[in-house]
Amino acid sequence: MFASAFTNSVFGFLKTYVLLAAASTGSAAGYDPAELAMFAWAGQGLLGVVQLFSWTEVADRIRTGDIVTDLLRPMNPLTAFLAADLGRAGHALVIRLTVPIALGAVFFPLRWPEQARTWVWLVVSVGLATVTSFATRYLINLLAFWWLDARGPNTLWLFGGSLFSGLAVPIPFFPEWAQTVLWCTPFPWMLQAPLDVLLERGDPAGLVCGGALVAGVMLGFAAVLQRVALRRLVVQGG
Amino acid sequence: MADVADVLAPYRRLLVAQIRSQTQYRLSFAVDLALNATITVIDVFVLLAVFRVTPELAGFGLIETLLIAGLAQVAFQLADLAVGNLERVPFYLRTGLLDAVLLRPLSAFGQLVVLDFMPRRVGRVVQGAVTYGVALVLSGIDWTVPRVLLAIVAPIAGAVCYGAIFTAGAATMFWLVEGGEVVNAFTYGGRDFASYPTPVYGPWFGRLLGFVLGLAFVGYLPALALLGRADPLGTPGWLHWCTPVVSVVWALVAASAWRVGVRHYQSTGS
């Protein structure tokens, strides 16, 4: 716990300084320094809530054959894993989000929301971002049914999760056309959308509706792929 | 000379066996190489995105920063290829496998390095070398003999620095066991730190990581020497050539830390 908070903070400093240097003229891609600092620290905090790290739990269970145990339970594995993930995110929201933002506030001026209702929008938006992240991760894990080694899809996940989600740099840093393409993928909805809500950029209702739509679509994809996979399941013997 | 070859023979055999086993499936290995190269391209994309919204970072342009990042990338990836698997020391400690390693009449460090050697990381080294090569060509360096030597030696010396950080970090595991995450702050965090000009960072943070930990010597200072630029932080010109010296100091520190750590080891008793 302490170890990951420490590492998370070191990366928070690294990110903040680079973003602030990019805004030496007073702003960068429409963000002022206080917004960039908040973006960096809140992003470090949300990273652990929406879970953008490598996650191969389901893929490993498919490879070892343990997935059969999950299938024997009178509950859809997608629902069961989602419930567990939301529980994890709820815990992380309290611990992992508050610590980096508090630390960032000690060292840098941060831009806090001006309206109280932003906090309500933020919690909803983070919840939807977590569902989108979970559904995408689950989808990638399911590929292990066809591709026993989930390393390739997982690399794709790491690539999208850090570069296209707003974790490495804010999405508005990319060229216009790339931004349009990216918002059509689930990735910006996992981090950039809740951060936009927090920094009060754009319409929160629109961001939350978009987030709900993407979360629903990704969960649907995951459910369909799960059904397809189970129809042609070959249990690893042993 | 024959004695050295004799001493190294078992390590060589272990290493060759490891490489052969991991490259047995050619297509799978090729995919792994490509994936490893892909994942490190992220840093280049980030750099390009940052320079899309600003013409300079702390007075350094895109190509100059790319040179710094290229140096840091090659150094880090070489170290990661050579000794990056020391990250697995906590696993050896927890499972008690380290007992088996220590019982053999070979060096513990040497065994740990060759036992988990990952040839697929070569993909990352190649990617870093391409970035560095492109930056060297584009930055219009006024080539002299010392600069040619520095361009070759700096990434290797930087790799020794990162290798030492990996080693010292692994040595602390003998006390912390579960502190792998903290080490990441210095290894991966150290890679990210060295990828940008040191003046980008705040005064205390930049000095602490750049000059106390010596990470400014990986990318920033050798890049200044290659470009023939003065340091906005005011360090003297001769210091920009000192990366090899810093790497020797780091290696000595890491070697003693490792020795103390192994001596401290008490088996899990299982």
Short mmCIF file of C-alpha atoms in Angstrom, two decimals:
data_model
loop_
_atom_site.label_atom_id
_atom_site.label_comp_id
_atom_site.label_asym_id
_atom_site.label_seq_id
_atom_site.Cartn_x
_atom_site.Cartn_y
_atom_site.Cartn_z
CA MET A 1 0.00 0.00 0.00
CA PHE A 2 2.66 2.52 1.06
CA ALA A 3 4.98 1.26 -1.66
CA SER A 4 2.49 1.80 -4.46
CA ALA A 5 1.51 5.24 -3.10
CA PHE A 6 5.19 6.24 -3.10
CA THR A 7 5.79 5.08 -6.68
CA ASN A 8 2.54 6.63 -7.83
CA SER A 9 3.65 9.98 -6.33
CA VAL A 10 7.09 9.92 -7.98
CA PHE A 11 5.38 9.49 -11.34
CA GLY A 12 2.97 12.27 -10.36
CA PHE A 13 5.88 14.67 -9.91
CA LEU A 14 7.51 13.58 -13.18
CA LYS A 15 4.28 14.08 -15.12
CA THR A 16 3.39 17.41 -13.51
CA TYR A 17 6.79 18.99 -14.18
CA VAL A 18 6.78 17.96 -17.87
CA LEU A 19 3.21 19.23 -18.37
CA LEU A 20 3.99 22.50 -16.57
CA ALA A 21 7.10 22.99 -18.72
CA ALA A 22 4.87 22.55 -21.79
CA ALA A 23 2.69 25.41 -20.48
CA SER A 24 5.56 27.88 -19.98
CA THR A 25 3.72 30.42 -22.18
CA GLY A 26 0.76 30.36 -19.79
CA SER A 27 -1.25 27.49 -21.25
CA ALA A 28 -0.98 24.26 -23.26
CA ALA A 29 -3.86 22.94 -25.42
CA GLY A 30 -6.23 25.15 -23.44
CA TYR A 31 -5.09 24.00 -19.99
CA ASP A 32 -3.56 26.50 -17.57
CA PRO A 33 -0.85 25.34 -15.10
CA ALA A 34 -3.27 24.73 -12.20
CA GLU A 35 -5.48 22.61 -14.50
CA LEU A 36 -2.48 20.63 -15.77
CA ALA A 37 -1.30 19.92 -12.22
CA MET A 38 -4.79 18.76 -11.21
CA PHE A 39 -4.95 16.67 -14.41
CA ALA A 40 -1.66 14.95 -13.59
CA TRP A 41 -2.38 14.20 -9.91
CA ALA A 42 -6.04 13.26 -10.31
CA GLY A 43 -4.97 11.08 -13.25
CA GLN A 44 -2.42 9.29 -11.03
CA GLY A 45 -5.19 8.72 -8.48
CA LEU A 46 -7.81 7.54 -10.98
CA LEU A 47 -5.32 5.15 -12.56
CA GLY A 48 -5.75 2.83 -9.57
CA VAL A 49 -9.53 3.30 -9.40
CA VAL A 50 -10.42 2.51 -13.02
CA GLN A 51 -7.49 0.02 -13.14
CA LEU A 52 -5.46 0.74 -16.27
CA PHE A 53 -2.70 -1.68 -15.26
CA SER A 54 -2.14 -5.05 -16.80
CA TRP A 55 -4.92 -7.45 -15.72
CA THR A 56 -4.79 -11.10 -16.76
CA GLU A 57 -6.81 -12.80 -14.00
CA VAL A 58 -9.49 -14.21 -16.31
CA ALA A 59 -6.98 -15.08 -19.04
CA ASP A 60 -4.91 -17.00 -16.47
CA ARG A 61 -8.02 -18.86 -15.27
CA ILE A 62 -8.82 -19.77 -18.87
CA ARG A 63 -5.29 -21.05 -19.39
CA THR A 64 -5.25 -23.17 -16.22
CA GLY A 65 -8.81 -24.42 -16.71
CA ASP A 66 -9.98 -22.81 -13.43
CA ILE A 67 -12.59 -20.93 -15.47
CA VAL A 68 -14.69 -24.12 -15.27
CA THR A 69 -15.22 -23.44 -11.56
CA ASP A 70 -16.54 -19.98 -12.44
CA LEU A 71 -18.88 -21.48 -15.03
CA LEU A 72 -20.29 -24.00 -12.56
CA ARG A 73 -21.51 -21.22 -10.28
CA PRO A 74 -25.14 -20.16 -10.71
CA MET A 75 -24.01 -16.71 -11.74
CA ASN A 76 -22.79 -15.26 -15.02
CA PRO A 77 -18.97 -14.91 -14.70
CA LEU A 78 -19.16 -11.49 -16.37
CA THR A 79 -21.49 -10.25 -13.63
CA ALA A 80 -19.46 -11.87 -10.86
CA PHE A 81 -16.14 -10.39 -12.01
CA LEU A 82 -17.79 -6.99 -12.60
CA ALA A 83 -19.18 -6.94 -9.06
CA ALA A 84 -15.76 -7.79 -7.64
CA ASP A 85 -14.16 -5.07 -9.76
CA LEU A 86 -16.63 -2.41 -8.67
CA GLY A 87 -15.97 -3.34 -5.04
CA ARG A 88 -12.25 -2.94 -5.64
CA ALA A 89 -12.83 0.43 -7.34
CA GLY A 90 -14.98 1.68 -4.44
CA HIS A 91 -12.18 0.94 -2.01
CA ALA A 92 -9.61 2.54 -4.33
CA LEU A 93 -11.77 5.66 -4.68
CA VAL A 94 -11.34 6.35 -0.98
CA ILE A 95 -7.66 5.42 -0.66
CA ARG A 96 -5.94 5.71 -4.02
CA LEU A 97 -7.63 8.83 -5.34
CA THR A 98 -7.39 11.01 -2.24
CA VAL A 99 -3.70 10.45 -1.42
CA PRO A 100 -2.15 11.67 -4.72
CA ILE A 101 -4.51 14.67 -4.94
CA ALA A 102 -3.70 15.66 -1.35
CA LEU A 103 0.03 15.34 -2.03
CA GLY A 104 -0.25 17.28 -5.29
CA ALA A 105 -2.10 20.05 -3.43
CA VAL A 106 0.83 20.38 -0.99
CA PHE A 107 3.37 21.03 -3.76
CA PHE A 108 1.39 22.64 -6.60
CA PRO A 109 -1.55 25.00 -7.05
CA LEU A 110 -4.43 22.80 -8.27
CA ARG A 111 -7.66 23.83 -9.95
CA TRP A 112 -10.57 22.71 -7.76
CA PRO A 113 -14.15 22.44 -9.07
CA GLU A 114 -16.11 25.69 -8.74
CA GLN A 115 -19.53 24.02 -8.43
CA ALA A 116 -20.45 21.56 -5.69
CA ARG A 117 -22.48 19.37 -8.06
CA THR A 118 -19.31 18.60 -10.05
CA TRP A 119 -18.36 16.13 -7.30
CA VAL A 120 -21.60 14.20 -7.85
CA TRP A 121 -21.03 14.12 -11.62
CA LEU A 122 -17.45 12.99 -10.93
CA VAL A 123 -18.46 9.96 -8.83
CA VAL A 124 -20.96 8.86 -11.53
CA SER A 125 -18.40 9.46 -14.27
CA VAL A 126 -15.69 7.49 -12.44
CA GLY A 127 -18.16 4.62 -11.91
CA LEU A 128 -18.94 4.49 -15.63
CA ALA A 129 -15.24 4.77 -16.50
CA THR A 130 -14.56 1.78 -14.24
CA VAL A 131 -17.26 -0.27 -15.97
CA THR A 132 -15.84 0.65 -19.40
CA SER A 133 -12.32 -0.23 -18.28
CA PHE A 134 -13.51 -3.52 -16.77
CA ALA A 135 -15.53 -4.52 -19.86
CA THR A 136 -12.58 -3.77 -22.15
CA ARG A 137 -10.17 -5.68 -19.92
CA TYR A 138 -12.59 -8.60 -19.69
CA LEU A 139 -13.02 -8.63 -23.46
CA ILE A 140 -9.26 -8.78 -23.96
CA ASN A 141 -8.97 -11.56 -21.37
CA LEU A 142 -11.62 -13.61 -23.18
CA LEU A 143 -9.33 -13.71 -26.21
CA ALA A 144 -7.35 -16.30 -24.24
CA PHE A 145 -10.06 -18.80 -25.27
CA TRP A 146 -8.65 -18.60 -28.79
CA TRP A 147 -5.14 -17.45 -28.04
CA LEU A 148 -3.89 -19.21 -24.94
CA ASP A 149 -1.15 -16.69 -24.43
CA ALA A 150 -2.87 -13.37 -23.68
CA ARG A 151 0.39 -11.43 -23.90
CA GLY A 152 -0.32 -9.87 -27.29
CA PRO A 153 -3.80 -8.53 -26.49
CA ASN A 154 -2.51 -7.42 -23.08
CA THR A 155 0.24 -5.34 -24.71
CA LEU A 156 -2.45 -3.71 -26.83
CA TRP A 157 -4.34 -2.94 -23.62
CA LEU A 158 -1.26 -1.36 -21.99
CA PHE A 159 -0.66 0.71 -25.12
CA GLY A 160 -4.23 2.00 -25.30
CA GLY A 161 -4.60 2.32 -21.55
CA SER A 162 -1.62 4.63 -21.18
CA LEU A 163 -1.37 6.52 -24.47
CA PHE A 164 -4.99 6.81 -25.64
CA SER A 165 -6.74 7.24 -22.28
CA GLY A 166 -5.19 10.56 -21.29
CA LEU A 167 -2.86 8.96 -18.74
CA ALA A 168 0.40 9.77 -20.54
CA VAL A 169 -0.74 13.12 -21.99
CA PRO A 170 -4.12 14.87 -22.09
CA ILE A 171 -6.08 13.87 -25.23
CA PRO A 172 -6.28 17.54 -26.44
CA PHE A 173 -2.47 17.38 -26.93
CA PHE A 174 -3.07 15.15 -29.99
CA PRO A 175 -3.95 16.50 -33.46
CA GLU A 176 -7.67 17.20 -34.12
CA TRP A 177 -8.20 14.19 -36.40
CA ALA A 178 -6.55 11.84 -33.87
CA GLN A 179 -8.77 13.19 -31.08
CA THR A 180 -11.88 12.45 -33.16
CA VAL A 181 -10.69 8.90 -33.82
CA LEU A 182 -9.74 8.32 -30.17
CA TRP A 183 -13.10 9.41 -28.74
CA CYS A 184 -14.65 6.64 -30.88
CA THR A 185 -12.60 4.08 -28.89
CA PRO A 186 -13.31 3.15 -25.25
CA PHE A 187 -9.94 4.46 -24.02
CA PRO A 188 -10.56 8.21 -23.44
CA TRP A 189 -13.80 7.29 -21.64
CA MET A 190 -11.75 5.54 -18.95
CA LEU A 191 -9.71 8.53 -17.77
CA GLN A 192 -9.97 11.66 -19.90
CA ALA A 193 -13.79 11.84 -19.49
CA PRO A 194 -13.85 11.80 -15.66
CA LEU A 195 -10.91 14.26 -15.64
CA ASP A 196 -12.85 16.58 -17.96
CA VAL A 197 -15.75 16.39 -15.50
CA LEU A 198 -13.43 17.21 -12.60
CA LEU A 199 -11.88 20.19 -14.43
CA GLU A 200 -15.35 21.32 -15.59
CA ARG A 201 -14.41 21.18 -19.27
CA GLY A 202 -17.40 20.57 -21.51
CA ASP A 203 -20.90 19.57 -20.44
CA PRO A 204 -20.90 17.06 -17.54
CA ALA A 205 -24.31 15.65 -18.53
CA GLY A 206 -23.03 14.99 -22.06
CA LEU A 207 -19.86 13.35 -20.74
CA VAL A 208 -21.82 11.13 -18.36
CA CYS A 209 -24.36 10.14 -21.07
CA GLY A 210 -21.50 9.34 -23.45
CA GLY A 211 -19.77 7.38 -20.70
CA ALA A 212 -22.95 5.40 -20.01
CA LEU A 213 -23.36 4.61 -23.70
CA VAL A 214 -19.75 3.40 -24.08
CA ALA A 215 -19.94 1.36 -20.86
CA GLY A 216 -23.13 -0.31 -22.09
CA VAL A 217 -21.72 -1.03 -25.54
CA MET A 218 -18.48 -2.52 -24.14
CA LEU A 219 -20.38 -4.68 -21.62
CA GLY A 220 -22.58 -5.86 -24.50
CA PHE A 221 -19.53 -6.79 -26.56
CA ALA A 222 -18.07 -8.66 -23.59
CA ALA A 223 -21.31 -10.58 -23.03
CA VAL A 224 -21.57 -11.53 -26.73
CA LEU A 225 -17.94 -12.64 -26.93
CA GLN A 226 -18.37 -14.66 -23.74
CA ARG A 227 -21.35 -16.47 -25.23
CA VAL A 228 -19.43 -17.23 -28.44
CA ALA A 229 -16.43 -18.44 -26.44
CA LEU A 230 -18.47 -20.74 -24.20
CA ARG A 231 -20.17 -22.31 -27.20
CA ARG A 232 -16.82 -23.59 -28.42
CA LEU A 233 -15.14 -24.06 -25.06
CA VAL A 234 -12.57 -26.82 -24.80
CA VAL A 235 -11.57 -27.28 -21.18
CA GLN A 236 -7.85 -27.67 -20.66
CA GLY A 237 -7.56 -31.19 -19.32
CA GLY A 238 -5.58 -32.08 -16.24
CA MET B 1 42.68 -16.11 -20.22
CA ALA B 2 41.66 -19.77 -20.32
CA ASP B 3 40.83 -19.49 -16.60
CA VAL B 4 38.29 -16.72 -17.26
CA ALA B 5 36.68 -18.81 -19.99
CA ASP B 6 36.49 -21.76 -17.59
CA VAL B 7 34.82 -19.66 -14.90
CA LEU B 8 32.29 -18.23 -17.34
CA ALA B 9 31.51 -21.53 -19.10
CA PRO B 10 28.60 -22.62 -16.85
CA TYR B 11 26.95 -19.19 -17.14
CA ARG B 12 27.35 -19.28 -20.90
CA ARG B 13 25.74 -22.71 -21.05
CA LEU B 14 22.83 -21.58 -18.84
CA LEU B 15 22.37 -18.46 -20.96
CA VAL B 16 22.42 -20.34 -24.27
CA ALA B 17 19.92 -22.87 -22.90
CA GLN B 18 17.64 -20.07 -21.76
CA ILE B 19 17.79 -18.30 -25.13
CA ARG B 20 17.18 -21.54 -27.02
CA SER B 21 14.18 -22.44 -24.92
CA GLN B 22 12.60 -19.02 -25.37
CA THR B 23 13.21 -18.82 -29.11
CA GLN B 24 11.99 -22.37 -29.76
CA TYR B 25 8.74 -21.13 -31.28
CA ARG B 26 9.97 -18.74 -33.95
CA LEU B 27 6.70 -17.04 -34.81
CA SER B 28 5.72 -16.55 -31.18
CA PHE B 29 9.17 -15.12 -30.46
CA ALA B 30 8.93 -12.76 -33.44
CA VAL B 31 5.55 -11.52 -32.19
CA ASP B 32 7.06 -11.01 -28.71
CA LEU B 33 9.94 -9.01 -30.16
CA ALA B 34 7.53 -6.81 -32.10
CA LEU B 35 5.25 -6.30 -29.08
CA ASN B 36 8.22 -5.31 -26.93
CA ALA B 37 9.33 -2.78 -29.53
CA THR B 38 5.77 -1.45 -29.82
CA ILE B 39 5.30 -0.83 -26.12
CA THR B 40 8.39 1.39 -25.94
CA VAL B 41 7.18 3.53 -28.86
CA ILE B 42 4.69 5.06 -26.39
CA ASP B 43 7.41 7.34 -25.00
CA VAL B 44 8.19 8.74 -28.46
CA PHE B 45 4.49 9.41 -29.13
CA VAL B 46 4.18 11.20 -25.78
CA LEU B 47 7.18 13.38 -26.62
CA LEU B 48 5.72 14.27 -30.03
CA ALA B 49 2.34 15.09 -28.46
CA VAL B 50 3.98 17.37 -25.89
CA PHE B 51 5.91 19.22 -28.60
CA ARG B 52 2.73 19.66 -30.62
CA VAL B 53 1.45 22.08 -27.97
CA THR B 54 4.75 23.77 -27.09
CA PRO B 55 7.79 24.71 -29.21
CA GLU B 56 10.25 24.04 -26.37
CA LEU B 57 10.63 22.52 -22.92
CA ALA B 58 12.84 24.58 -20.58
CA GLY B 59 14.65 25.99 -23.63
CA PHE B 60 15.17 22.65 -25.41
CA GLY B 61 13.62 21.91 -28.80
CA LEU B 62 12.06 18.70 -30.11
CA ILE B 63 15.22 17.22 -31.65
CA GLU B 64 17.38 18.06 -28.62
CA THR B 65 14.85 16.45 -26.29
CA LEU B 66 14.61 13.46 -28.62
CA LEU B 67 18.40 13.06 -28.29
CA ILE B 68 18.11 13.10 -24.48
CA ALA B 69 15.22 10.63 -24.59
CA GLY B 70 17.07 8.38 -27.05
CA LEU B 71 20.13 8.22 -24.78
CA ALA B 72 17.94 7.40 -21.77
CA GLN B 73 15.97 4.78 -23.70
CA VAL B 74 19.00 2.88 -25.03
CA ALA B 75 20.68 2.99 -21.61
CA PHE B 76 17.59 1.77 -19.78
CA GLN B 77 16.66 -0.93 -22.29
CA LEU B 78 20.22 -2.34 -22.34
CA ALA B 79 20.18 -2.54 -18.54
CA ASP B 80 16.69 -4.05 -18.57
CA LEU B 81 17.82 -6.71 -21.06
CA ALA B 82 20.94 -7.54 -19.04
CA VAL B 83 19.74 -7.44 -15.41
CA GLY B 84 16.09 -6.34 -15.50
CA ASN B 85 14.98 -9.76 -14.33
CA LEU B 86 16.50 -9.04 -10.90
CA GLU B 87 12.97 -7.76 -10.31
CA ARG B 88 12.18 -11.42 -9.69
CA VAL B 89 14.32 -11.57 -6.56
CA PRO B 90 11.24 -11.22 -4.29
CA PHE B 91 9.82 -14.34 -6.00
CA TYR B 92 13.02 -16.26 -5.25
CA LEU B 93 12.92 -15.05 -1.65
CA ARG B 94 9.26 -15.94 -1.08
CA THR B 95 9.49 -19.41 -2.59
CA GLY B 96 12.81 -20.25 -0.96
CA LEU B 97 14.30 -20.94 -4.39
CA LEU B 98 17.19 -18.67 -3.47
CA ASP B 99 18.50 -21.45 -1.19
CA ALA B 100 19.05 -23.63 -4.24
CA VAL B 101 20.80 -20.77 -6.01
CA LEU B 102 23.09 -20.09 -3.05
CA LEU B 103 24.01 -23.78 -2.64
CA ARG B 104 25.54 -23.99 -6.10
CA PRO B 105 29.25 -23.17 -6.43
CA LEU B 106 28.44 -20.22 -8.74
CA SER B 107 27.79 -16.56 -8.04
CA ALA B 108 24.23 -15.83 -6.94
CA PHE B 109 24.12 -12.64 -8.98
CA GLY B 110 25.38 -14.35 -12.13
CA GLN B 111 22.84 -17.15 -11.80
CA LEU B 112 19.88 -14.83 -11.20
CA VAL B 113 20.84 -12.80 -14.26
CA VAL B 114 21.13 -15.77 -16.64
CA LEU B 115 18.30 -17.90 -15.19
CA ASP B 116 15.52 -15.54 -16.25
CA PHE B 117 17.19 -13.91 -19.23
CA MET B 118 14.53 -12.61 -21.64
CA PRO B 119 15.78 -12.40 -25.22
CA ARG B 120 12.48 -10.82 -26.32
CA ARG B 121 13.60 -7.57 -24.66
CA VAL B 122 16.02 -7.14 -27.57
CA GLY B 123 13.02 -5.62 -29.37
CA ARG B 124 13.01 -2.74 -26.92
CA VAL B 125 16.74 -2.14 -27.30
CA VAL B 126 16.33 -1.95 -31.08
CA GLN B 127 13.49 0.54 -30.72
CA GLY B 128 15.59 2.71 -28.36
CA ALA B 129 18.59 2.52 -30.69
CA VAL B 130 16.46 3.68 -33.64
CA THR B 131 15.22 6.71 -31.63
CA TYR B 132 18.78 7.53 -30.59
CA GLY B 133 20.15 7.09 -34.12
CA VAL B 134 17.47 9.32 -35.66
CA ALA B 135 18.12 12.01 -33.03
CA LEU B 136 21.91 11.84 -33.62
CA VAL B 137 21.41 12.37 -37.37
CA LEU B 138 18.81 15.15 -37.02
CA SER B 139 20.52 17.21 -34.32
CA GLY B 140 23.34 18.34 -36.62
CA ILE B 141 26.16 17.56 -34.19
CA ASP B 142 29.57 19.07 -34.95
CA TRP B 143 31.41 15.72 -34.84
CA THR B 144 34.84 15.53 -33.20
CA VAL B 145 36.73 12.41 -32.05
CA PRO B 146 35.80 12.90 -28.36
CA ARG B 147 32.15 13.36 -29.32
CA VAL B 148 32.10 10.19 -31.43
CA LEU B 149 33.55 8.30 -28.45
CA LEU B 150 31.01 9.88 -26.09
CA ALA B 151 28.10 9.03 -28.41
CA ILE B 152 29.16 5.37 -28.21
CA VAL B 153 30.21 5.23 -24.53
CA ALA B 154 27.41 7.34 -22.97
CA PRO B 155 24.54 4.86 -23.56
CA ILE B 156 26.69 2.00 -22.26
CA ALA B 157 27.72 3.98 -19.16
CA GLY B 158 24.07 4.95 -18.70
CA ALA B 159 23.15 1.26 -18.92
CA VAL B 160 25.66 0.55 -16.12
CA CYS B 161 23.93 3.24 -14.01
CA TYR B 162 20.49 1.70 -14.56
CA GLY B 163 21.88 -1.80 -14.06
CA ALA B 164 23.28 -0.60 -10.73
CA ILE B 165 19.87 0.85 -9.77
CA PHE B 166 18.22 -2.49 -10.62
CA THR B 167 20.87 -4.32 -8.57
CA ALA B 168 20.73 -2.00 -5.56
CA GLY B 169 16.94 -2.16 -5.71
CA ALA B 170 17.00 -5.96 -5.77
CA ALA B 171 19.44 -5.90 -2.83
CA THR B 172 16.95 -3.91 -0.73
CA MET B 173 14.45 -6.75 -1.31
CA PHE B 174 16.46 -8.86 1.15
CA TRP B 175 15.03 -6.56 3.83
CA LEU B 176 11.74 -5.39 2.28
CA VAL B 177 10.69 -8.56 0.36
CA GLU B 178 7.42 -6.93 -0.81
CA GLY B 179 8.80 -3.52 -1.75
CA GLY B 180 9.12 -4.19 -5.48
CA GLU B 181 6.90 -1.19 -6.23
CA VAL B 182 9.32 1.23 -4.55
CA VAL B 183 12.14 0.00 -6.77
CA ASN B 184 9.97 0.74 -9.83
CA ALA B 185 9.96 4.42 -8.86
CA PHE B 186 13.74 4.48 -9.30
CA THR B 187 14.06 2.16 -12.32
CA TYR B 188 11.08 3.04 -14.55
CA GLY B 189 10.71 6.43 -12.89
CA GLY B 190 14.43 6.97 -13.41
CA ARG B 191 14.02 6.15 -17.09
CA ASP B 192 11.20 8.71 -17.46
CA PHE B 193 13.15 11.32 -15.48
CA ALA B 194 16.22 11.01 -17.70
CA SER B 195 14.12 11.22 -20.88
CA TYR B 196 13.57 14.97 -20.43
CA PRO B 197 16.00 17.88 -19.89
CA THR B 198 16.76 18.16 -16.17
CA PRO B 199 15.84 21.91 -15.97
CA VAL B 200 12.23 20.85 -16.70
CA TYR B 201 11.94 19.65 -13.10
CA GLY B 202 11.50 21.76 -10.00
CA PRO B 203 14.69 22.76 -8.18
CA TRP B 204 14.71 20.23 -5.31
CA PHE B 205 13.21 17.33 -7.34
CA GLY B 206 15.60 17.90 -10.26
CA ARG B 207 18.68 18.15 -8.05
CA LEU B 208 17.75 15.14 -5.95
CA LEU B 209 17.14 12.75 -8.85
CA GLY B 210 19.45 14.41 -11.36
CA PHE B 211 22.59 15.01 -9.35
CA VAL B 212 22.28 13.05 -6.09
CA LEU B 213 21.04 9.90 -7.85
CA GLY B 214 23.05 10.92 -10.94
CA LEU B 215 20.22 10.50 -13.46
CA ALA B 216 21.14 13.78 -15.20
CA PHE B 217 24.30 11.97 -16.34
CA VAL B 218 22.29 9.42 -18.34
CA GLY B 219 20.67 11.63 -20.98
CA TYR B 220 20.82 15.33 -20.23
CA LEU B 221 24.51 16.07 -19.58
CA PRO B 222 25.98 13.84 -22.36
CA ALA B 223 23.45 15.42 -24.76
CA LEU B 224 24.78 18.87 -23.78
CA ALA B 225 28.34 17.72 -24.50
CA LEU B 226 27.30 16.28 -27.89
CA LEU B 227 25.37 19.41 -28.83
CA GLY B 228 28.08 21.74 -27.44
CA ARG B 229 25.48 23.63 -25.40
CA ALA B 230 26.02 25.39 -22.08
CA ASP B 231 23.90 24.15 -19.18
CA PRO B 232 21.15 26.56 -18.07
CA LEU B 233 21.61 25.03 -14.60
CA GLY B 234 25.20 26.35 -14.63
CA THR B 235 27.18 23.09 -14.36
CA PRO B 236 30.75 23.36 -15.77
CA GLY B 237 31.45 21.93 -19.26
CA TRP B 238 33.86 19.23 -18.09
CA LEU B 239 31.12 17.66 -15.94
CA HIS B 240 29.08 16.82 -19.06
CA TRP B 241 31.70 14.22 -20.02
CA CYS B 242 31.64 12.46 -16.64
CA THR B 243 28.93 9.84 -17.24
CA PRO B 244 31.48 6.96 -17.30
CA VAL B 245 32.89 8.07 -13.91
CA VAL B 246 29.39 8.25 -12.40
CA SER B 247 28.61 4.78 -13.75
CA VAL B 248 31.71 3.32 -12.05
CA VAL B 249 30.67 4.90 -8.73
CA TRP B 250 27.14 3.52 -9.14
CA ALA B 251 28.49 0.06 -9.96
CA LEU B 252 30.65 0.03 -6.81
CA VAL B 253 27.73 1.17 -4.62
CA ALA B 254 25.42 -1.46 -6.12
CA ALA B 255 28.02 -4.23 -5.75
CA SER B 256 28.47 -3.55 -2.04
CA ALA B 257 24.72 -3.25 -1.51
CA TRP B 258 24.21 -6.62 -3.21
CA ARG B 259 26.93 -8.29 -1.13
CA VAL B 260 25.49 -6.96 2.13
CA GLY B 261 22.01 -8.04 1.03
CA VAL B 262 22.98 -11.61 0.19
CA ARG B 263 24.84 -11.88 3.50
CA HIS B 264 21.72 -10.68 5.30
CA TYR B 265 19.58 -13.38 3.66
CA GLN B 266 17.85 -15.77 6.01
CA SER B 267 16.00 -18.59 4.30
CA THR B 268 12.22 -18.87 4.54
CA GLY B 269 12.91 -22.10 6.41
CA SER B 270 10.48 -24.08 4.29
#
